[in-house]
């Protein structure tokens, strides 16, 4: 703690050989960060520009990719700074902010995935009512609730923990998440109860997602004509859901096993957790969603044409 500035600093103790491999860590993670920003922003821009992608399904995909950009921006800059710093520290308010950002966006992703599942359910199981149900106003309400409601829920959790006194200033990880509670002098019963309620509440979107996809599978099995359509549009969402659920489950388990997990294993798995999901989403939607893939292919061909021809002719074509 810095008493002169009256600011509490937390030390990250989860880095492995950072003084030896600092430049390697920095180059690798900086490259990954650029790839994450570039891939996600590219697909979001494609969805915004092309009118044939202005449909609820693609709007939800764009929102999910925006979350990936925000999540990476909340994590990567601090990681890059720590790799080049002599001491890996963070102020306690900044640590709480990082905790809030990561959990807010994670909860938001669950809501967005549930809305995407509902959109596919209506489209496949009630196609005649799709335009009536999934109106623009409905989509906007879904988007606002996917961002505002999780922000409110996580804010309460962060505020409850911010009031708690901390007695230790050393985190065994490299990020600020729910493991910050291990710094507190004593666990709060109210915080534990609210955390349990929050986790239980998050199970509702998961149950809803599996329910809607089970209904879609039943309809697809009965009607051969919708099987291909269901596979093309639902498979990417299912892959993203499975990947995201596994990462969240692993993160929760890792926090609980913080005292027992080897430092190297924890460091490697944490790095993988912050890499996979932001890179996995644009890769899946870019390759598996036919319309997005077609626009990406045209964009790539246009870029290749620009490299081999005069720029004026490129823009004319």
C-alpha atoms as a printed R data frame, in Angstrom:
    type eleno elety resid chain resno       x       y       z
1   ATOM     1    CA   UNK     A     1   0.000   0.000   0.000
2   ATOM     2    CA   UNK     A     2   1.266   3.474  -0.885
3   ATOM     3    CA   UNK     A     3   0.386   5.621   2.128
4   ATOM     4    CA   UNK     A     4   1.792   8.785   0.573
5   ATOM     5    CA   UNK     A     5  -0.740   8.730  -2.234
6   ATOM     6    CA   UNK     A     6  -3.332   6.874  -0.172
7   ATOM     7    CA   UNK     A     7  -3.666   4.349  -2.998
8   ATOM     8    CA   UNK     A     8  -3.679   0.597  -2.548
9   ATOM     9    CA   UNK     A     9  -1.625  -1.409  -5.038
10  ATOM    10    CA   UNK     A    10  -2.065  -5.101  -5.784
11  ATOM    11    CA   UNK     A    11   0.860  -7.232  -6.948
12  ATOM    12    CA   UNK     A    12   0.349  -9.949  -9.559
13  ATOM    13    CA   UNK     A    13   2.319 -13.059  -8.654
14  ATOM    14    CA   UNK     A    14   1.146 -15.356 -11.422
15  ATOM    15    CA   UNK     A    15   3.718 -14.491 -14.084
16  ATOM    16    CA   UNK     A    16   6.273 -17.153 -15.019
17  ATOM    17    CA   UNK     A    17   9.834 -16.091 -15.896
18  ATOM    18    CA   UNK     A    18   8.571 -12.671 -16.964
19  ATOM    19    CA   UNK     A    19  11.999 -11.049 -16.577
20  ATOM    20    CA   UNK     A    20  13.527 -13.691 -18.841
21  ATOM    21    CA   UNK     A    21  10.864 -13.905 -21.541
22  ATOM    22    CA   UNK     A    22   9.296 -10.439 -21.272
23  ATOM    23    CA   UNK     A    23   9.931  -9.493 -24.923
24  ATOM    24    CA   UNK     A    24   8.705 -12.835 -26.243
25  ATOM    25    CA   UNK     A    25   5.533 -12.528 -24.151
26  ATOM    26    CA   UNK     A    26   5.019  -8.977 -25.356
27  ATOM    27    CA   UNK     A    27   5.472  -9.744 -29.083
28  ATOM    28    CA   UNK     A    28   3.192 -12.800 -28.968
29  ATOM    29    CA   UNK     A    29   0.404 -11.129 -27.007
30  ATOM    30    CA   UNK     A    30   0.640  -7.885 -28.970
31  ATOM    31    CA   UNK     A    31   0.302  -9.865 -32.214
32  ATOM    32    CA   UNK     A    32  -2.698 -11.731 -30.810
33  ATOM    33    CA   UNK     A    33  -4.280  -8.452 -29.688
34  ATOM    34    CA   UNK     A    34  -3.907  -6.947 -33.170
35  ATOM    35    CA   UNK     A    35  -5.420 -10.101 -34.716
36  ATOM    36    CA   UNK     A    36  -8.341  -9.965 -32.284
37  ATOM    37    CA   UNK     A    37  -9.088  -6.312 -32.968
38  ATOM    38    CA   UNK     A    38  -8.624  -6.688 -36.729
39  ATOM    39    CA   UNK     A    39 -10.728  -9.842 -37.174
40  ATOM    40    CA   UNK     A    40 -13.605  -8.763 -34.937
41  ATOM    41    CA   UNK     A    41 -13.767  -5.204 -36.268
42  ATOM    42    CA   UNK     A    42 -13.639  -6.438 -39.866
43  ATOM    43    CA   UNK     A    43 -16.694  -8.647 -39.446
44  ATOM    44    CA   UNK     A    44 -18.565  -5.966 -37.495
45  ATOM    45    CA   UNK     A    45 -17.884  -3.457 -40.292
46  ATOM    46    CA   UNK     A    46 -19.028  -5.966 -42.922
47  ATOM    47    CA   UNK     A    47 -22.289  -6.465 -41.031
48  ATOM    48    CA   UNK     A    48 -22.787  -2.705 -40.713
49  ATOM    49    CA   UNK     A    49 -22.007  -1.922 -44.345
50  ATOM    50    CA   UNK     A    50 -23.972  -4.600 -46.201
51  ATOM    51    CA   UNK     A    51 -27.727  -4.249 -46.010
52  ATOM    52    CA   UNK     A    52 -28.401  -7.945 -46.591
53  ATOM    53    CA   UNK     A    53 -26.790  -8.548 -43.191
54  ATOM    54    CA   UNK     A    54 -29.065  -6.127 -41.358
55  ATOM    55    CA   UNK     A    55 -31.017  -8.975 -39.806
56  ATOM    56    CA   UNK     A    56 -31.437  -9.850 -36.109
57  ATOM    57    CA   UNK     A    57 -29.094 -12.841 -36.281
58  ATOM    58    CA   UNK     A    58 -26.208 -10.820 -37.737
59  ATOM    59    CA   UNK     A    59 -26.887  -7.860 -35.449
60  ATOM    60    CA   UNK     A    60 -26.520 -10.163 -32.434
61  ATOM    61    CA   UNK     A    61 -23.321 -11.561 -33.932
62  ATOM    62    CA   UNK     A    62 -21.954  -8.019 -34.300
63  ATOM    63    CA   UNK     A    63 -22.823  -7.298 -30.658
64  ATOM    64    CA   UNK     A    64 -21.043 -10.476 -29.567
65  ATOM    65    CA   UNK     A    65 -17.926  -9.501 -31.516
66  ATOM    66    CA   UNK     A    66 -18.024  -5.995 -30.052
67  ATOM    67    CA   UNK     A    67 -17.977  -7.630 -26.622
68  ATOM    68    CA   UNK     A    68 -14.856  -9.545 -27.663
69  ATOM    69    CA   UNK     A    69 -13.148  -6.271 -28.599
70  ATOM    70    CA   UNK     A    70 -14.159  -4.641 -25.315
71  ATOM    71    CA   UNK     A    71 -13.049  -7.663 -23.301
72  ATOM    72    CA   UNK     A    72  -9.659  -7.755 -25.022
73  ATOM    73    CA   UNK     A    73  -9.222  -4.014 -24.525
74  ATOM    74    CA   UNK     A    74  -9.905  -4.448 -20.808
75  ATOM    75    CA   UNK     A    75  -7.293  -7.211 -20.531
76  ATOM    76    CA   UNK     A    76  -4.519  -6.933 -23.113
77  ATOM    77    CA   UNK     A    77  -3.159  -3.387 -22.589
78  ATOM    78    CA   UNK     A    78  -2.531  -4.130 -18.917
79  ATOM    79    CA   UNK     A    79  -0.912  -7.478 -19.777
80  ATOM    80    CA   UNK     A    80   1.383  -5.798 -22.297
81  ATOM    81    CA   UNK     A    81   2.393  -3.157 -19.766
82  ATOM    82    CA   UNK     A    82   3.106  -5.804 -17.141
83  ATOM    83    CA   UNK     A    83   5.314  -7.784 -19.510
84  ATOM    84    CA   UNK     A    84   7.620  -4.782 -19.899
85  ATOM    85    CA   UNK     A    85   7.444  -3.590 -16.286
86  ATOM    86    CA   UNK     A    86   9.828  -4.426 -13.481
87  ATOM    87    CA   UNK     A    87   6.906  -4.840 -11.099
88  ATOM    88    CA   UNK     A    88   3.540  -6.249 -12.093
89  ATOM    89    CA   UNK     A    89   1.195  -4.136  -9.998
90  ATOM    90    CA   UNK     A    90  -2.204  -2.507 -10.348
91  ATOM    91    CA   UNK     A    91  -4.107  -0.044  -8.194
92  ATOM    92    CA   UNK     A    92  -7.015  -1.514  -6.290
93  ATOM    93    CA   UNK     A    93  -9.654   0.691  -8.013
94  ATOM    94    CA   UNK     A    94  -8.228  -0.289 -11.430
95  ATOM    95    CA   UNK     A    95  -8.303  -3.919 -10.343
96  ATOM    96    CA   UNK     A    96 -11.971  -3.629  -9.426
97  ATOM    97    CA   UNK     A    97 -12.639  -1.970 -12.793
98  ATOM    98    CA   UNK     A    98 -10.969  -4.852 -14.652
99  ATOM    99    CA   UNK     A    99 -12.953  -7.331 -12.576
100 ATOM   100    CA   UNK     A   100 -16.169  -5.486 -13.413
101 ATOM   101    CA   UNK     A   101 -15.382  -5.260 -17.146
102 ATOM   102    CA   UNK     A   102 -14.528  -8.928 -17.602
103 ATOM   103    CA   UNK     A   103 -17.525 -10.212 -15.642
104 ATOM   104    CA   UNK     A   104 -19.935  -7.715 -17.176
105 ATOM   105    CA   UNK     A   105 -18.976  -8.742 -20.708
106 ATOM   106    CA   UNK     A   106 -19.049 -12.441 -19.809
107 ATOM   107    CA   UNK     A   107 -22.592 -12.180 -18.459
108 ATOM   108    CA   UNK     A   108 -23.550 -10.056 -21.476
109 ATOM   109    CA   UNK     A   109 -22.288 -12.807 -23.793
110 ATOM   110    CA   UNK     A   110 -24.607 -15.315 -22.127
111 ATOM   111    CA   UNK     A   111 -27.572 -13.001 -22.685
112 ATOM   112    CA   UNK     A   112 -26.624 -12.392 -26.315
113 ATOM   113    CA   UNK     A   113 -26.239 -16.119 -26.947
114 ATOM   114    CA   UNK     A   114 -29.670 -16.736 -25.437
115 ATOM   115    CA   UNK     A   115 -31.224 -14.060 -27.668
116 ATOM   116    CA   UNK     A   116 -29.483 -15.595 -30.671
117 ATOM   117    CA   UNK     A   117 -30.921 -18.975 -29.715
118 ATOM   118    CA   UNK     A   118 -34.393 -17.463 -29.456
119 ATOM   119    CA   UNK     A   119 -33.949 -15.806 -32.850
120 ATOM   120    CA   UNK     A   120 -33.040 -19.159 -34.443
121 ATOM   121    CA   UNK     A   121 -35.931 -20.847 -32.638
122 ATOM   122    CA   UNK     A   122 -38.475 -18.401 -34.040
123 ATOM   123    CA   UNK     A   123 -36.901 -18.486 -37.497
124 ATOM   124    CA   UNK     A   124 -36.931 -22.276 -37.786
125 ATOM   125    CA   UNK     A   125 -39.900 -23.335 -35.653
126 ATOM   126    CA   UNK     A   126 -42.231 -20.374 -36.432
127 ATOM   127    CA   UNK     A   127 -41.006 -18.963 -39.742
128 ATOM   128    CA   UNK     A   128 -44.348 -17.358 -40.665
129 ATOM   129    CA   UNK     A   129 -44.333 -15.274 -37.483
130 ATOM   130    CA   UNK     A   130 -40.636 -14.379 -37.593
131 ATOM   131    CA   UNK     A   131 -40.987 -10.872 -39.045
132 ATOM   132    CA   UNK     A   132 -43.794 -10.101 -36.615
133 ATOM   133    CA   UNK     A   133 -41.930 -11.277 -33.524
134 ATOM   134    CA   UNK     A   134 -38.368 -10.198 -34.339
135 ATOM   135    CA   UNK     A   135 -39.067  -6.581 -35.172
136 ATOM   136    CA   UNK     A   136 -36.426  -3.882 -34.990
137 ATOM   137    CA   UNK     A   137 -37.790  -2.604 -31.676
138 ATOM   138    CA   UNK     A   138 -37.572  -6.098 -30.193
139 ATOM   139    CA   UNK     A   139 -33.952  -6.431 -31.312
140 ATOM   140    CA   UNK     A   140 -33.058  -3.068 -29.755
141 ATOM   141    CA   UNK     A   141 -34.704  -4.073 -26.476
142 ATOM   142    CA   UNK     A   142 -32.747  -7.339 -26.478
143 ATOM   143    CA   UNK     A   143 -29.470  -5.522 -27.139
144 ATOM   144    CA   UNK     A   144 -30.055  -2.933 -24.414
145 ATOM   145    CA   UNK     A   145 -31.013  -5.587 -21.869
146 ATOM   146    CA   UNK     A   146 -27.978  -7.702 -22.843
147 ATOM   147    CA   UNK     A   147 -25.681  -4.840 -21.863
148 ATOM   148    CA   UNK     A   148 -27.545  -2.890 -19.176
149 ATOM   149    CA   UNK     A   149 -28.902  -5.733 -17.037
150 ATOM   150    CA   UNK     A   150 -25.532  -7.535 -16.675
151 ATOM   151    CA   UNK     A   151 -23.848  -4.202 -15.899
152 ATOM   152    CA   UNK     A   152 -26.303  -3.612 -13.048
153 ATOM   153    CA   UNK     A   153 -25.961  -7.155 -11.686
154 ATOM   154    CA   UNK     A   154 -22.153  -7.129 -11.724
155 ATOM   155    CA   UNK     A   155 -21.998  -3.557 -10.365
156 ATOM   156    CA   UNK     A   156 -23.750  -4.674  -7.196
157 ATOM   157    CA   UNK     A   157 -21.215  -7.476  -6.751
158 ATOM   158    CA   UNK     A   158 -18.259  -5.127  -7.269
159 ATOM   159    CA   UNK     A   159 -19.666  -2.476  -4.922
160 ATOM   160    CA   UNK     A   160 -20.253  -5.048  -2.195
161 ATOM   161    CA   UNK     A   161 -16.648  -6.209  -2.480
162 ATOM   162    CA   UNK     A   162 -15.237  -2.680  -2.770
163 ATOM   163    CA   UNK     A   163 -16.464  -1.916   0.740
164 ATOM   164    CA   UNK     A   164 -14.628  -4.896   2.193
165 ATOM   165    CA   UNK     A   165 -11.280  -4.346   3.923
166 ATOM   166    CA   UNK     A   166  -8.315  -6.144   2.387
167 ATOM   167    CA   UNK     A   167  -5.403  -7.512   4.421
168 ATOM   168    CA   UNK     A   168  -3.187  -9.008   1.705
169 ATOM   169    CA   UNK     A   169  -1.979  -7.331  -1.469
170 ATOM   170    CA   UNK     A   170  -0.726 -10.261  -3.535
171 ATOM   171    CA   UNK     A   171  -2.764 -12.054  -6.223
172 ATOM   172    CA   UNK     A   172  -1.575 -15.432  -7.447
173 ATOM   173    CA   UNK     A   173  -2.936 -14.786 -10.926
174 ATOM   174    CA   UNK     A   174  -2.233 -12.254 -13.672
175 ATOM   175    CA   UNK     A   175  -5.726 -10.763 -13.911
176 ATOM   176    CA   UNK     A   176  -8.260  -9.244 -11.568
177 ATOM   177    CA   UNK     A   177 -11.326 -11.439 -11.296
178 ATOM   178    CA   UNK     A   178 -13.302 -13.036  -8.492
179 ATOM   179    CA   UNK     A   179  -9.993 -14.133  -6.936
180 ATOM   180    CA   UNK     A   180  -9.776 -10.565  -5.597
181 ATOM   181    CA   UNK     A   181 -12.006 -11.807  -2.791
182 ATOM   182    CA   UNK     A   182  -9.052 -13.800  -1.444
183 ATOM   183    CA   UNK     A   183  -7.425 -10.481  -0.528
184 ATOM   184    CA   UNK     A   184 -10.158  -9.621   1.933
185 ATOM   185    CA   UNK     A   185  -9.593  -9.962   5.643
186 ATOM   186    CA   UNK     A   186 -12.803 -11.963   6.024
187 ATOM   187    CA   UNK     A   187 -15.396 -13.285   3.623
188 ATOM   188    CA   UNK     A   188 -18.788 -11.572   3.705
189 ATOM   189    CA   UNK     A   189 -21.897 -13.709   4.015
190 ATOM   190    CA   UNK     A   190 -23.898 -11.155   2.029
191 ATOM   191    CA   UNK     A   191 -21.352 -11.218  -0.800
192 ATOM   192    CA   UNK     A   192 -21.359 -15.020  -0.856
193 ATOM   193    CA   UNK     A   193 -25.144 -15.166  -0.958
194 ATOM   194    CA   UNK     A   194 -25.343 -12.575  -3.724
195 ATOM   195    CA   UNK     A   195 -22.646 -14.383  -5.695
196 ATOM   196    CA   UNK     A   196 -24.618 -17.621  -5.402
197 ATOM   197    CA   UNK     A   197 -27.787 -15.847  -6.531
198 ATOM   198    CA   UNK     A   198 -25.910 -14.338  -9.490
199 ATOM   199    CA   UNK     A   199 -24.531 -17.717 -10.590
200 ATOM   200    CA   UNK     A   200 -27.997 -19.265 -10.265
201 ATOM   201    CA   UNK     A   201 -29.455 -16.420 -12.308
202 ATOM   202    CA   UNK     A   202 -26.873 -17.026 -15.029
203 ATOM   203    CA   UNK     A   203 -28.032 -20.618 -15.320
204 ATOM   204    CA   UNK     A   204 -31.379 -19.388 -16.664
205 ATOM   205    CA   UNK     A   205 -29.982 -18.233 -20.048
206 ATOM   206    CA   UNK     A   206 -28.013 -21.480 -20.336
207 ATOM   207    CA   UNK     A   207 -31.107 -23.601 -19.650
208 ATOM   208    CA   UNK     A   208 -33.100 -21.476 -22.095
209 ATOM   209    CA   UNK     A   209 -30.435 -21.917 -24.795
210 ATOM   210    CA   UNK     A   210 -30.380 -25.683 -24.485
211 ATOM   211    CA   UNK     A   211 -34.192 -25.775 -24.445
212 ATOM   212    CA   UNK     A   212 -34.502 -23.754 -27.656
213 ATOM   213    CA   UNK     A   213 -31.847 -25.767 -29.460
214 ATOM   214    CA   UNK     A   214 -33.461 -29.031 -28.386
215 ATOM   215    CA   UNK     A   215 -36.724 -27.803 -29.912
216 ATOM   216    CA   UNK     A   216 -34.858 -26.856 -33.083
217 ATOM   217    CA   UNK     A   217 -33.303 -30.323 -33.249
218 ATOM   218    CA   UNK     A   218 -36.730 -31.933 -32.898
219 ATOM   219    CA   UNK     A   219 -38.169 -29.815 -35.718
220 ATOM   220    CA   UNK     A   220 -35.100 -30.447 -37.878
221 ATOM   221    CA   UNK     A   221 -35.402 -34.194 -37.357
222 ATOM   222    CA   UNK     A   222 -39.045 -34.180 -38.407
223 ATOM   223    CA   UNK     A   223 -38.670 -31.869 -41.392
224 ATOM   224    CA   UNK     A   224 -35.877 -32.650 -43.789
225 ATOM   225    CA   UNK     A   225 -36.285 -29.310 -45.534
226 ATOM   226    CA   UNK     A   226 -35.071 -27.348 -42.499
227 ATOM   227    CA   UNK     A   227 -32.161 -29.603 -41.543
228 ATOM   228    CA   UNK     A   228 -29.644 -27.887 -43.775
229 ATOM   229    CA   UNK     A   229 -30.815 -24.431 -42.750
230 ATOM   230    CA   UNK     A   230 -30.666 -25.342 -39.069
231 ATOM   231    CA   UNK     A   231 -27.179 -26.804 -39.444
232 ATOM   232    CA   UNK     A   232 -25.857 -23.746 -41.285
233 ATOM   233    CA   UNK     A   233 -27.199 -21.178 -38.830
234 ATOM   234    CA   UNK     A   234 -27.249 -23.032 -35.508
235 ATOM   235    CA   UNK     A   235 -23.949 -24.916 -35.642
236 ATOM   236    CA   UNK     A   236 -21.769 -21.770 -35.320
237 ATOM   237    CA   UNK     A   237 -23.822 -20.592 -32.340
238 ATOM   238    CA   UNK     A   238 -23.528 -23.993 -30.662
239 ATOM   239    CA   UNK     A   239 -19.760 -24.073 -31.172
240 ATOM   240    CA   UNK     A   240 -19.390 -20.593 -29.684
241 ATOM   241    CA   UNK     A   241 -21.683 -21.515 -26.781
242 ATOM   242    CA   UNK     A   242 -19.774 -24.721 -25.966
243 ATOM   243    CA   UNK     A   243 -16.404 -22.980 -26.184
244 ATOM   244    CA   UNK     A   244 -17.567 -20.041 -24.065
245 ATOM   245    CA   UNK     A   245 -19.227 -22.256 -21.436
246 ATOM   246    CA   UNK     A   246 -16.083 -24.381 -21.099
247 ATOM   247    CA   UNK     A   247 -13.908 -21.285 -20.631
248 ATOM   248    CA   UNK     A   248 -16.253 -19.795 -18.030
249 ATOM   249    CA   UNK     A   249 -16.493 -23.105 -16.152
250 ATOM   250    CA   UNK     A   250 -12.726 -23.450 -16.205
251 ATOM   251    CA   UNK     A   251 -12.291 -19.891 -14.922
252 ATOM   252    CA   UNK     A   252 -14.658 -20.522 -12.008
253 ATOM   253    CA   UNK     A   253 -12.925 -23.777 -11.119
254 ATOM   254    CA   UNK     A   254  -9.514 -22.137 -11.409
255 ATOM   255    CA   UNK     A   255 -10.519 -19.421  -8.974
256 ATOM   256    CA   UNK     A   256 -11.639 -22.020  -6.470
257 ATOM   257    CA   UNK     A   257  -8.373 -23.981  -6.823
258 ATOM   258    CA   UNK     A   258  -6.152 -20.904  -6.711
259 ATOM   259    CA   UNK     A   259  -4.183 -22.060  -3.675
260 ATOM   260    CA   UNK     A   260  -3.475 -25.514  -5.073
261 ATOM   261    CA   UNK     A   261  -2.985 -25.028  -8.818
262 ATOM   262    CA   UNK     A   262   0.663 -24.936 -10.032
263 ATOM   263    CA   UNK     A   263   1.834 -21.483 -11.016
264 ATOM   264    CA   UNK     A   264   2.980 -22.489 -14.524
265 ATOM   265    CA   UNK     A   265  -0.231 -24.360 -15.305
266 ATOM   266    CA   UNK     A   266  -2.350 -21.490 -14.083
267 ATOM   267    CA   UNK     A   267  -0.372 -18.982 -16.151
268 ATOM   268    CA   UNK     A   268  -0.645 -21.039 -19.355
269 ATOM   269    CA   UNK     A   269  -4.354 -21.754 -18.930
270 ATOM   270    CA   UNK     A   270  -5.148 -18.116 -18.132
271 ATOM   271    CA   UNK     A   271  -3.310 -16.954 -21.260
272 ATOM   272    CA   UNK     A   272  -5.212 -19.508 -23.316
273 ATOM   273    CA   UNK     A   273  -8.513 -18.375 -21.810
274 ATOM   274    CA   UNK     A   274  -7.970 -14.750 -22.864
275 ATOM   275    CA   UNK     A   275  -6.860 -15.792 -26.366
276 ATOM   276    CA   UNK     A   276  -9.291 -18.477 -27.465
277 ATOM   277    CA   UNK     A   277 -12.686 -16.820 -27.157
278 ATOM   278    CA   UNK     A   278 -11.912 -13.427 -28.794
279 ATOM   279    CA   UNK     A   279 -10.190 -15.201 -31.710
280 ATOM   280    CA   UNK     A   280 -12.613 -18.125 -31.851
281 ATOM   281    CA   UNK     A   281 -15.751 -16.033 -32.420
282 ATOM   282    CA   UNK     A   282 -14.735 -14.195 -35.619
283 ATOM   283    CA   UNK     A   283 -13.131 -17.360 -36.978
284 ATOM   284    CA   UNK     A   284 -16.294 -19.413 -36.535
285 ATOM   285    CA   UNK     A   285 -18.707 -16.766 -37.777
286 ATOM   286    CA   UNK     A   286 -16.418 -15.767 -40.610
287 ATOM   287    CA   UNK     A   287 -16.061 -19.312 -41.926
288 ATOM   288    CA   UNK     A   288 -19.369 -20.944 -40.984
289 ATOM   289    CA   UNK     A   289 -21.870 -18.158 -41.711
290 ATOM   290    CA   UNK     A   290 -22.308 -18.286 -45.480
291 ATOM   291    CA   UNK     A   291 -23.216 -14.644 -46.073
292 ATOM   292    CA   UNK     A   292 -20.381 -13.319 -43.938
293 ATOM   293    CA   UNK     A   293 -17.966 -15.721 -45.592
294 ATOM   294    CA   UNK     A   294 -19.001 -14.521 -49.069
295 ATOM   295    CA   UNK     A   295 -18.393 -10.897 -48.134
296 ATOM   296    CA   UNK     A   296 -15.064 -11.761 -46.539
297 ATOM   297    CA   UNK     A   297 -14.014 -13.603 -49.691
298 ATOM   298    CA   UNK     A   298 -14.959 -10.612 -51.845
299 ATOM   299    CA   UNK     A   299 -13.045  -8.308 -49.515
300 ATOM   300    CA   UNK     A   300  -9.987 -10.539 -49.674
301 ATOM   301    CA   UNK     A   301 -10.147 -10.698 -53.460
302 ATOM   302    CA   UNK     A   302 -10.457  -6.912 -53.593
303 ATOM   303    CA   UNK     A   303  -7.387  -6.538 -51.368
304 ATOM   304    CA   UNK     A   304  -5.377  -8.925 -53.545
305 ATOM   305    CA   UNK     A   305  -6.488  -6.989 -56.618
306 ATOM   306    CA   UNK     A   306  -5.359  -3.738 -55.011
307 ATOM   307    CA   UNK     A   307  -1.919  -5.186 -54.355
308 ATOM   308    CA   UNK     A   308  -1.404  -6.253 -57.962
309 ATOM   309    CA   UNK     A   309  -3.059  -3.429 -59.855
310 ATOM   310    CA   UNK     A   310  -3.133   0.353 -59.884
311 ATOM   311    CA   UNK     A   311  -5.005   1.758 -56.860
312 ATOM   312    CA   UNK     A   312  -7.245   3.918 -59.036
313 ATOM   313    CA   UNK     A   313  -8.361   0.897 -61.011
314 ATOM   314    CA   UNK     A   314  -8.903  -1.008 -57.765
315 ATOM   315    CA   UNK     A   315 -11.353   1.528 -56.389
316 ATOM   316    CA   UNK     A   316 -13.128   1.816 -59.748
317 ATOM   317    CA   UNK     A   317 -13.670  -1.926 -59.865
